[in-house]
Coordinates of N, CA, C and O in Angstrom, one line a residue:
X1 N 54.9 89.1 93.7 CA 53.8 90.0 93.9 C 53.7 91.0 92.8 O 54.7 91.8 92.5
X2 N 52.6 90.9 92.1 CA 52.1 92.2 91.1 C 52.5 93.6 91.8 O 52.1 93.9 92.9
X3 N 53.5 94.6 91.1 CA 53.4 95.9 91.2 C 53.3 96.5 90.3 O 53.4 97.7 90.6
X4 N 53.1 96.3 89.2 CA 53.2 97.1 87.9 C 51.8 97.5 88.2 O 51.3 97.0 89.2
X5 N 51.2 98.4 87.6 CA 50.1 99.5 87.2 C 49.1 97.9 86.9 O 48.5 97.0 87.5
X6 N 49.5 98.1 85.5 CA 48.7 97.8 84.2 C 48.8 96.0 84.7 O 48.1 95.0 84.5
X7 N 49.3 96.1 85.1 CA 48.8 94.0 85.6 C 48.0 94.1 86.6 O 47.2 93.2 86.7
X8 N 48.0 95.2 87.7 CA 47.2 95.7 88.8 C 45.8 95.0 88.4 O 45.1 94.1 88.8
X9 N 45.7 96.2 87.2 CA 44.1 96.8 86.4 C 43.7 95.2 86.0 O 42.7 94.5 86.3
X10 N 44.8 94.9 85.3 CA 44.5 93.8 84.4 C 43.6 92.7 85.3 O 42.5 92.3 85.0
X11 N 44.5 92.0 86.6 CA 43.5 91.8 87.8 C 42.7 91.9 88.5 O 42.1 91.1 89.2
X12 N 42.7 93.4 88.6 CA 41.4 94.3 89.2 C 40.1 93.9 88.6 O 39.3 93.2 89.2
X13 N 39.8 94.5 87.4 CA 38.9 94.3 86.5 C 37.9 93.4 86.7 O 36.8 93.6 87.0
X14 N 38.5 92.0 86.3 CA 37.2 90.7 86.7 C 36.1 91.2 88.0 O 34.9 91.5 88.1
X15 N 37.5 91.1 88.9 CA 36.9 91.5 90.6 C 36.0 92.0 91.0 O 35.2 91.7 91.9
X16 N 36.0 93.5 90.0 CA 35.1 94.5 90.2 C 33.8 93.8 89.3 O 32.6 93.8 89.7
X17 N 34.0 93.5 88.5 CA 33.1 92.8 87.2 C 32.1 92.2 87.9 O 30.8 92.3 87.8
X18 N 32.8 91.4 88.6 CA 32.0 90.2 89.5 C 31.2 90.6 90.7 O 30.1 90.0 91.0
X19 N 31.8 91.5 91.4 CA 31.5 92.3 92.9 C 31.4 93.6 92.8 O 32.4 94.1 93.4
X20 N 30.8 94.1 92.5 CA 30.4 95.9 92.1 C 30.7 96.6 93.4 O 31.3 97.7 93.4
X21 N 30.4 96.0 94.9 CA 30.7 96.5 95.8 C 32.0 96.1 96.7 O 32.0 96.5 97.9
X22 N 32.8 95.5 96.1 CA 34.2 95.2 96.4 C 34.9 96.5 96.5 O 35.0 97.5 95.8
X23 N 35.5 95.8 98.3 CA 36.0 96.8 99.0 C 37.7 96.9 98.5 O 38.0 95.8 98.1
X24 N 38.4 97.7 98.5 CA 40.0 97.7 98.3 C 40.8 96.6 98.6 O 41.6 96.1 98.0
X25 N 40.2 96.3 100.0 CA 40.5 94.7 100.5 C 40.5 94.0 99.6 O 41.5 93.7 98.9
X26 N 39.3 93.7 99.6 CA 38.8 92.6 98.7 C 39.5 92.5 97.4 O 40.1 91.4 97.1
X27 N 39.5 93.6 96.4 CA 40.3 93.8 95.3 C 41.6 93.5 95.2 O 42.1 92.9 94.2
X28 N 42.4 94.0 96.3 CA 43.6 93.6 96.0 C 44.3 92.1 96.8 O 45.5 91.8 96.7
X29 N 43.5 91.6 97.4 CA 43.9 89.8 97.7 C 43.4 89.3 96.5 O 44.2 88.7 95.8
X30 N 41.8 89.6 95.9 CA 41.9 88.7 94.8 C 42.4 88.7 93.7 O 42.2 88.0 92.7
X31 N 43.7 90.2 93.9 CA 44.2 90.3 92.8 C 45.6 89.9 92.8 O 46.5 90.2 92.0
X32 N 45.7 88.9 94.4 CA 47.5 88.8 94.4 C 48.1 89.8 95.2 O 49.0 89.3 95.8
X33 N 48.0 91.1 95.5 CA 48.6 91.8 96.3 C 48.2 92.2 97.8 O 47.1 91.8 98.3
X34 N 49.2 93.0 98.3 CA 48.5 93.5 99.2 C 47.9 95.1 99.3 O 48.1 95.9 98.4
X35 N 47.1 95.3 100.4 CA 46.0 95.9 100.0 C 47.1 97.9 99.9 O 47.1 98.9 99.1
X36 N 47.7 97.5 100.9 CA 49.4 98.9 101.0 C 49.9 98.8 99.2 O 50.5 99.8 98.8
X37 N 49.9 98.0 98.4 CA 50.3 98.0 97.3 C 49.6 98.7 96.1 O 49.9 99.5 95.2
X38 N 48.2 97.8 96.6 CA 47.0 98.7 95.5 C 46.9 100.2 96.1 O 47.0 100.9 95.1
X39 N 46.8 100.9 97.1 CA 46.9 101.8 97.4 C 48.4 102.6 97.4 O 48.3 103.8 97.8
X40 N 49.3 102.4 97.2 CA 50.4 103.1 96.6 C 50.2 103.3 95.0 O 50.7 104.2 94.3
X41 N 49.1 102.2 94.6 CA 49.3 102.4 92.9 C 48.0 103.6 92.7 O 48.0 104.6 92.0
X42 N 47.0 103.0 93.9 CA 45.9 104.0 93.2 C 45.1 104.2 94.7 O 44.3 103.3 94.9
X43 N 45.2 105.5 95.8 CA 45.3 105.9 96.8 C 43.8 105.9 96.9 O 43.5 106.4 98.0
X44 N 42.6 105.6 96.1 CA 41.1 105.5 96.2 C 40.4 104.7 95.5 O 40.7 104.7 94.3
X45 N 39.6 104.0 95.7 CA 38.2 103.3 94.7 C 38.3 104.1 93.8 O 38.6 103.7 92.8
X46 N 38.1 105.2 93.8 CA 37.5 106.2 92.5 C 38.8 105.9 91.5 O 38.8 105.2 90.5
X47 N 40.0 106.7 92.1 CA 41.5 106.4 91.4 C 41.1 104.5 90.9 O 41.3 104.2 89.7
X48 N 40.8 103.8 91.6 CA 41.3 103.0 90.7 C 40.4 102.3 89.8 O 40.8 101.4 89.0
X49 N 38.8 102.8 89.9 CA 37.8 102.3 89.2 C 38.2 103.7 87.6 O 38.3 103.2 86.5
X50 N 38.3 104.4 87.8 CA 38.8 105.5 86.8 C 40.0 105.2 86.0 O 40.1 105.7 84.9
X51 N 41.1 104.1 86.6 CA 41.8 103.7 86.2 C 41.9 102.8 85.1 O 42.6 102.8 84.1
X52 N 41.2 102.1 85.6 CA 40.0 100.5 85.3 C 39.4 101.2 83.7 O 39.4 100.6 82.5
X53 N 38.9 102.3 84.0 CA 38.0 102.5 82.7 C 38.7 103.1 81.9 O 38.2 102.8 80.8
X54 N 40.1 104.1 81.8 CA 41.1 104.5 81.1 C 41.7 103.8 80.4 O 42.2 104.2 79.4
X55 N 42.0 102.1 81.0 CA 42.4 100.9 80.4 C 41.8 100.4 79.3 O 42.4 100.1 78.3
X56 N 40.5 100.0 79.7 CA 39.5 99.4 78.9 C 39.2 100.6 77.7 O 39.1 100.2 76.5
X57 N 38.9 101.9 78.0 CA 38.6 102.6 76.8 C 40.1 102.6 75.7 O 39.9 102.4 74.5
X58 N 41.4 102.8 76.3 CA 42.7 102.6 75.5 C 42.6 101.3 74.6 O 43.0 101.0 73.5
X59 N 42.1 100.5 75.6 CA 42.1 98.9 74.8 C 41.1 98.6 73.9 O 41.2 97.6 73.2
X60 N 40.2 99.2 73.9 CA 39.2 99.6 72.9 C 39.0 100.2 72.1 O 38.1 100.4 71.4
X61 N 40.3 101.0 72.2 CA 40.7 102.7 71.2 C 41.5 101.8 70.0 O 41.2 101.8 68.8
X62 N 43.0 100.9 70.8 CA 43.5 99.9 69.6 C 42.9 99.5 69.0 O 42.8 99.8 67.8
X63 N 42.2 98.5 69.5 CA 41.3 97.3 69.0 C 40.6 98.0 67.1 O 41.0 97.9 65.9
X64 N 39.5 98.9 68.1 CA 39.4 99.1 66.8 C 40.2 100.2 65.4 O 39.9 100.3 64.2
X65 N 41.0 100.7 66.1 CA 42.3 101.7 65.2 C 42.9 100.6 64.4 O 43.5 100.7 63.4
X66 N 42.5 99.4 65.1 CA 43.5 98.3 63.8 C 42.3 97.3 63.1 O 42.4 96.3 62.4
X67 N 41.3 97.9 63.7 CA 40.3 97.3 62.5 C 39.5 98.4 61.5 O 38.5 98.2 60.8
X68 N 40.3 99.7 61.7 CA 40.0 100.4 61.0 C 40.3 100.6 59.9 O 39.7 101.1 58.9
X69 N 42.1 99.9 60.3 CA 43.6 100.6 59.3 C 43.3 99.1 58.6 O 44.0 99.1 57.6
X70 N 42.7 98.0 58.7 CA 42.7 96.7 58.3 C 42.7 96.8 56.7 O 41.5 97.2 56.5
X71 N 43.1 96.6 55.7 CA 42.9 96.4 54.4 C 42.4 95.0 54.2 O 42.2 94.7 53.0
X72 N 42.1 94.0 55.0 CA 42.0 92.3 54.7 C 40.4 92.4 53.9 O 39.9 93.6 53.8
X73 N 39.9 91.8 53.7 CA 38.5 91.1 53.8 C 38.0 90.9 54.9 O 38.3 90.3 55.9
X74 N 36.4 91.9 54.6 CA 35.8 92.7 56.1 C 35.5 91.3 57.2 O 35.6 91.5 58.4
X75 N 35.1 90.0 56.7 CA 35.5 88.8 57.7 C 36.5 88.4 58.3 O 36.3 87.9 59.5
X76 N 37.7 88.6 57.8 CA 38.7 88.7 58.4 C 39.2 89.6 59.7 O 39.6 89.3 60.8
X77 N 38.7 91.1 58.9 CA 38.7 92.0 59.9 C 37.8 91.9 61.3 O 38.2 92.2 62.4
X78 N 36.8 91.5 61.0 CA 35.4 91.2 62.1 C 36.0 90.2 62.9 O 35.8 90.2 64.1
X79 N 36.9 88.9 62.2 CA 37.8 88.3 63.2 C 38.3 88.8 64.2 O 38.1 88.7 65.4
X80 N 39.2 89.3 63.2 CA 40.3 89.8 64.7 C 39.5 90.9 65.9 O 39.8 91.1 67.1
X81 N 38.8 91.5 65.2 CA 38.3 92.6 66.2 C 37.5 91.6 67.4 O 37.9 91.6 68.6
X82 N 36.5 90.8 66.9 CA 35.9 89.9 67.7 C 36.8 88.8 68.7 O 36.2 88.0 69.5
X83 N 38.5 88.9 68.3 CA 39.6 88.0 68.9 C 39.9 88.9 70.0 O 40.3 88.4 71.1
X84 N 39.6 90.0 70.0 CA 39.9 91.4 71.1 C 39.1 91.3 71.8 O 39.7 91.0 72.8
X85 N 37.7 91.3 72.0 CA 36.5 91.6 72.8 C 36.8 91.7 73.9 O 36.2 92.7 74.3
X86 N 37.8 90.9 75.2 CA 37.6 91.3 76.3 C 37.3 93.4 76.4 O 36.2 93.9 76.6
X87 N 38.1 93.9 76.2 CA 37.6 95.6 76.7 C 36.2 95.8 76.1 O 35.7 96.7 76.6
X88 N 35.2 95.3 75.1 CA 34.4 95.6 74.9 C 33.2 95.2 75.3 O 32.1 95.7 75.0
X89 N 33.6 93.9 76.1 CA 33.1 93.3 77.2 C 32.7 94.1 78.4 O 31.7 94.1 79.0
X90 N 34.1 94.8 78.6 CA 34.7 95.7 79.8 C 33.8 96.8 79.7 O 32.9 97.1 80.6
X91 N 34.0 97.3 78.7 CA 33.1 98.4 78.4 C 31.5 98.6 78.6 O 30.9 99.7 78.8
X92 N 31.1 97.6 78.4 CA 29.4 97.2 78.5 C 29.5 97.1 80.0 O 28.9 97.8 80.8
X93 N 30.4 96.1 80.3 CA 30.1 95.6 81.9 C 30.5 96.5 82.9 O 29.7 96.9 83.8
X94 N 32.0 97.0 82.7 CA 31.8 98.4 83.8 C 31.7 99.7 83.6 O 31.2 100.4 84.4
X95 N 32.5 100.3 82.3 CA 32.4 101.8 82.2 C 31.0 102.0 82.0 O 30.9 103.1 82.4
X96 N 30.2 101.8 81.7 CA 29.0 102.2 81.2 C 27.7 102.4 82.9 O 26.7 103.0 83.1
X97 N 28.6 101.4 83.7 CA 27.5 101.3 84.5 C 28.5 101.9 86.2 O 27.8 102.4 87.1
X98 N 29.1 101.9 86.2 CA 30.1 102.3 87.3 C 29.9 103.5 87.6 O 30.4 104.3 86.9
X99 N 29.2 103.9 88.7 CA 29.4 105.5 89.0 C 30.2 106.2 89.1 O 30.1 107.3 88.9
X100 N 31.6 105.6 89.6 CA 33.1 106.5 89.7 C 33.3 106.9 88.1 O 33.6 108.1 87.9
X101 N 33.3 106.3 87.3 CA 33.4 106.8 85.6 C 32.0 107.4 85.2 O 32.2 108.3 84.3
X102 N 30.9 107.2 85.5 CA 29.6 107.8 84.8 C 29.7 109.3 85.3 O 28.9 110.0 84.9
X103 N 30.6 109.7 86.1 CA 30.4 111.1 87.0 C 31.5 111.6 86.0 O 31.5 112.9 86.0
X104 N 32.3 111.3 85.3 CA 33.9 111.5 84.7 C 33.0 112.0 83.4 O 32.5 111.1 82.7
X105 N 32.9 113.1 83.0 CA 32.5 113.8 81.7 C 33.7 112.8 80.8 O 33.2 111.7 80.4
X106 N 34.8 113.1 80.6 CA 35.5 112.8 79.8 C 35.6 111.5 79.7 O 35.5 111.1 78.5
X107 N 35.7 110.3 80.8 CA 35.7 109.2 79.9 C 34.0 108.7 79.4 O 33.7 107.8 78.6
X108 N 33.2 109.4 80.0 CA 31.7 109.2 79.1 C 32.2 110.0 77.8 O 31.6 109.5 76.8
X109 N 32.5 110.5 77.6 CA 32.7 111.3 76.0 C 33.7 110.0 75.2 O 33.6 109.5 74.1
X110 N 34.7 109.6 76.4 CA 35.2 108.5 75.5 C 34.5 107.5 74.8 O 34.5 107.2 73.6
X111 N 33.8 106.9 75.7 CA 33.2 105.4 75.7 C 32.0 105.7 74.7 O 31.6 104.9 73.9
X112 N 31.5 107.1 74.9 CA 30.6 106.9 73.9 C 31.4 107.6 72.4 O 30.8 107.7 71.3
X113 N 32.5 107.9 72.6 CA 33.0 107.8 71.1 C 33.0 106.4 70.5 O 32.4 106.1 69.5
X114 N 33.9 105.3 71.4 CA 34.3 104.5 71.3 C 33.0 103.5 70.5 O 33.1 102.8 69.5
X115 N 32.3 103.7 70.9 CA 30.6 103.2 71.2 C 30.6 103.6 69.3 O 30.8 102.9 68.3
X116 N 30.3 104.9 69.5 CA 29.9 105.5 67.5 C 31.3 104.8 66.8 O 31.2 105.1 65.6
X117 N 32.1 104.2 67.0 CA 33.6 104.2 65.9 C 33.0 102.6 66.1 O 32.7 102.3 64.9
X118 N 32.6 101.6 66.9 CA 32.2 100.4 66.8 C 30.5 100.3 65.8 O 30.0 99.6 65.0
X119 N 30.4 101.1 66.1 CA 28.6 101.8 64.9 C 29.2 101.6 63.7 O 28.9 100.8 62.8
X120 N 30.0 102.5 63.7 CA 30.7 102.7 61.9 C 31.2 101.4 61.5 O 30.8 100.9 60.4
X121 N 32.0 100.8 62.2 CA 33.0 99.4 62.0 C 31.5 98.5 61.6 O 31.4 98.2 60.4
X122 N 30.7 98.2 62.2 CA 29.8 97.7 61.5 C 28.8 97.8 60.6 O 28.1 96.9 60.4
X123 N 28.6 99.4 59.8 CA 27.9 100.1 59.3 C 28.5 99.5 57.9 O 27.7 99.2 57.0
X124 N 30.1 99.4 57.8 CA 31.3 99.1 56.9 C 30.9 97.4 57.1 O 30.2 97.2 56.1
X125 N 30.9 96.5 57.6 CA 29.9 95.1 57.5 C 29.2 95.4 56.7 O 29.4 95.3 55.5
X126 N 28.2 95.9 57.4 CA 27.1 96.3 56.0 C 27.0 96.4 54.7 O 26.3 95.7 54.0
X127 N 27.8 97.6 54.5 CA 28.0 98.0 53.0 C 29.0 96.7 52.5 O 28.9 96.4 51.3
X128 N 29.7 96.0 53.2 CA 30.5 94.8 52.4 C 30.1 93.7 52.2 O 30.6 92.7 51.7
X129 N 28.6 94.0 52.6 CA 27.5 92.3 52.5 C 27.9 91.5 53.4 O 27.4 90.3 53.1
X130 N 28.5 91.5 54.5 CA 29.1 90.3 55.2 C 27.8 90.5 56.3 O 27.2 89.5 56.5
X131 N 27.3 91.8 56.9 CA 25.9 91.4 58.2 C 24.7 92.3 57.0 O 24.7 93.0 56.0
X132 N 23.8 91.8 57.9 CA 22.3 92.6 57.7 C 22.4 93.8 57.3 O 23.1 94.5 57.9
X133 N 21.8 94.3 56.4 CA 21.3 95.4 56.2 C 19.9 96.0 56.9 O 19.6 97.1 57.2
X134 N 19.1 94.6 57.1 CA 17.7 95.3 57.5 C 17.9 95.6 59.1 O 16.8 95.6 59.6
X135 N 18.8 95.7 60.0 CA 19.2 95.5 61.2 C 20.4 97.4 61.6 O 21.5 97.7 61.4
X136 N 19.4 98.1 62.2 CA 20.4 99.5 62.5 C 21.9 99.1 63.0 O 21.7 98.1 63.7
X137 N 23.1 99.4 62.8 CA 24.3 99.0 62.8 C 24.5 99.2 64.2 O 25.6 98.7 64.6
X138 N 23.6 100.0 65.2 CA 23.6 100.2 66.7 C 23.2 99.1 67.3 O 23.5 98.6 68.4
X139 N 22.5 98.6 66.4 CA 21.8 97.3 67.1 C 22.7 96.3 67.0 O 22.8 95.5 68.0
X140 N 23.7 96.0 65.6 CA 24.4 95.0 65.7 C 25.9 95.7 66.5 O 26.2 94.9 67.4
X141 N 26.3 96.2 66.5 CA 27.2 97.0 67.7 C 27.0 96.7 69.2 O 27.8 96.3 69.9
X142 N 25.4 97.1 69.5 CA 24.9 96.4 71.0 C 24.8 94.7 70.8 O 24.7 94.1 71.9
X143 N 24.9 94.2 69.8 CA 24.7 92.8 69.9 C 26.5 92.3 70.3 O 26.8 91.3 71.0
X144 N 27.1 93.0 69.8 CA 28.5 92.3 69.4 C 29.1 92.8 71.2 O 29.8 92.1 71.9
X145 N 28.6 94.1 71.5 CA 29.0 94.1 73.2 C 28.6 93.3 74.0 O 29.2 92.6 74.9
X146 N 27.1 93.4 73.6 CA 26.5 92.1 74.7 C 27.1 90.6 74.4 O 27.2 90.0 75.4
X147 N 27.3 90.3 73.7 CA 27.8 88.9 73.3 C 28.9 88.4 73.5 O 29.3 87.3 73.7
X148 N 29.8 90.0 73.5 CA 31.3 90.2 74.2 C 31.2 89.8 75.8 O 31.8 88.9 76.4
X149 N 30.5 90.6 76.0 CA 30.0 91.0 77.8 C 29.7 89.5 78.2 O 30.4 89.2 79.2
X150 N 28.6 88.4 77.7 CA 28.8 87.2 78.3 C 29.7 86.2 77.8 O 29.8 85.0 78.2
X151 N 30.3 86.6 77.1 CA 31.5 85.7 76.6 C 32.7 85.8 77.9 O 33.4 85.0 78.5
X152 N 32.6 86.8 78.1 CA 33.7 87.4 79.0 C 33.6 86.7 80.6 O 34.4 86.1 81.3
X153 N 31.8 87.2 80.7 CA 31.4 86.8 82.0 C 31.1 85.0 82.2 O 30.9 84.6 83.3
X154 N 31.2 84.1 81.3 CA 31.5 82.6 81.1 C 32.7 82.3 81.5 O 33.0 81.6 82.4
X155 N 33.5 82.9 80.6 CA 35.0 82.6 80.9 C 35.1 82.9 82.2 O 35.3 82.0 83.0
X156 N 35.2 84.2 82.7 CA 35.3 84.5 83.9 C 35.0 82.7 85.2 O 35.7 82.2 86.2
X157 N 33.5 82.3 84.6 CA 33.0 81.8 85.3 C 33.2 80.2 85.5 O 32.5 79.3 86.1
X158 N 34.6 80.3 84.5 CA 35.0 79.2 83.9 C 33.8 78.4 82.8 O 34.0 77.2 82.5
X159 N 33.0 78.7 82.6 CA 31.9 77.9 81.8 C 32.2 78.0 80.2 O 31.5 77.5 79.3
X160 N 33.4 78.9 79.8 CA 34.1 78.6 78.2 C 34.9 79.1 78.1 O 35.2 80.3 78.3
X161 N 35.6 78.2 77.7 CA 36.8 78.6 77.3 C 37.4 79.8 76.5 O 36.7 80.1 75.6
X162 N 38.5 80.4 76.8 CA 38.7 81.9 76.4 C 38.9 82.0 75.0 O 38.8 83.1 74.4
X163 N 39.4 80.7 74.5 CA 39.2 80.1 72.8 C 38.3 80.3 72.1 O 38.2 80.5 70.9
X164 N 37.3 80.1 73.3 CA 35.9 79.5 72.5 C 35.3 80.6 72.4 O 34.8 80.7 71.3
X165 N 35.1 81.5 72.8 CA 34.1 82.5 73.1 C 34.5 83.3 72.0 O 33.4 83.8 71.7
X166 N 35.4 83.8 71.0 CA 35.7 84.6 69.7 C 34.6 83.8 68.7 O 33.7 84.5 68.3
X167 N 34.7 82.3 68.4 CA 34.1 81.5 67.5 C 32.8 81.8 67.8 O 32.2 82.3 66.9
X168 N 32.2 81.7 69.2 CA 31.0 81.7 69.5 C 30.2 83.0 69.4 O 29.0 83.2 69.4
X169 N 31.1 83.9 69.1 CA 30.5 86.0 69.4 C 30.2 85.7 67.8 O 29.0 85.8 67.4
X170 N 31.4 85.1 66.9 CA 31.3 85.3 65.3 C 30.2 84.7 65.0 O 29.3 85.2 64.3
X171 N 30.2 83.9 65.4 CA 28.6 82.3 64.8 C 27.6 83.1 64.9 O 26.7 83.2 64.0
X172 N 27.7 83.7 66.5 CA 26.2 84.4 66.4 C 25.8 86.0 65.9 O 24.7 86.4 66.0
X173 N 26.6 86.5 65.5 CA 26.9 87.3 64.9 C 26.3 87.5 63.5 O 25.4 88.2 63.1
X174 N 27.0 86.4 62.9 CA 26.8 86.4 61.6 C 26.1 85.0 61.3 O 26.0 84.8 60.1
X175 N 25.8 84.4 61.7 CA 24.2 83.0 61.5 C 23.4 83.1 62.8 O 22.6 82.2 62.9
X176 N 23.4 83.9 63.7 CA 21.8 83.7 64.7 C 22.1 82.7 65.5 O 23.2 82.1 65.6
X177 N 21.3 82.6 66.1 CA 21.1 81.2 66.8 C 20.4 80.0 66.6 O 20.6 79.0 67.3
X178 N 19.7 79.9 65.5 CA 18.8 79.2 64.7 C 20.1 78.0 64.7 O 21.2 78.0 65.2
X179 N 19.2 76.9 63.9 CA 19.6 75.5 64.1 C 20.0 75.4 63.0 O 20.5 74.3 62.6

C-alpha cells in the first residue's frame, strides 16, 4: 500500500483530473489506499487538492529551470521540455480551474509565474527561428498546454500511448496539422 506523500499526489491527480467531484473515498481506492491513509497524509480535500497543485507547480518549476539552464540547440531543448509535459498538462487541467487552489493567492501567483517563464521559453523559440514569429508567444505557450492537457487526457484514457504523445505535442507544435 502507497504511503509516501508524493506517490499519494502522484495517484491522486488523474482521479481528480477525471472526476472534479471525487469524494476522499473515491480518491483514495482509485489511488490504492485506504481512505484513513489519504487522510493521515492530507486531513481535507482542500489539503490535498492544494497539495496536488504544489506538486504540479514544483514539477513545472524543474521542467522549465532545465530548459532554461539548457545550452543544446533550441529543438533539442523544446524536446525535452515537451518529454516533461505531464505537470503542464496538470497545470491547464487542474490548478487553473480548481477552486481549492484558485482561492490560494500564492499558488495563483505561482502558476501564473510559471505560465510568463513558459511565454519566455517560447518567445527564445522565436528569436532562434525554430516557431513562428507571426504567432504571440502566449498563444504558442497556450497551444503547447492545451496539447499537453490532451495528450495527458488520451493517455489517461488509454487512447496513446505515453511515448507517443511528446512526438505528437512536437509535430504539432512545430508543422500544424496540415497534411
Amino acid at each position: 500500500m502507497r504511503t509516501d506523500a508524493t506517490e499519494v499526489l502522484d495517484s491522486a491527480i488523474p482521479v481528480l483530473a477525471k472526476d472534479r467531484a471525487a469524494s476522499m473515498q473515491v480518491i483514495a481506492k482509485r489511488a490504492g489506499i485506504s481512505r484513513a491513509t489519504l487522510v493521515r497524509l492530507f486531513p481535507t480535500r482542500q489539503h490535498l487538492v492544494q497539495a496536488m497543485a504544489a506538486k504540479i507547480l514544483d514539477d513545472c518549476d524543474r521542467a522549465l529551470s532545465r530548459a532554461e539552464a539548457d545550452t543544446d540547440p533550441m529543438q533539442q531543448v523544446l524536446a525535452a521540455l515537451v518529454a516533461e509535459y505531464p505537470p503542464f498538462a496538470q497545470l491547464w487541467n487542474l490548478v487553473y480551474v480548481e477552486p481549492d487552489v484558485l482561492g490560494v493567492p500564492e499558488a495563483s501567483a505561482r502558476a501564473d509565474a510559471i505560465f510568463d517563464r513558459t511565454v519566455k521559453f517560447f518567445k527564445r523559440g522565436q528569436k532562434a527561428g525554430l516557431l513562428r514569429n507571426d504567432m504571440p508567444a502566449t498563444w504558442l505557450a497556450s497551444t503547447f498546454c492545451g496539447l499537453a492537457e490532451t495528450a495527458w487526457e488520451l493517455t489517461l484514457e488509454g487512447d496513446m500511448g505515453p511515448r507517443q504523445a511528446p512526438d505528437f505535442i512536437t509535430a504539432i507544435l512545430l508543422h500544424g496539422a496540415a497534411a
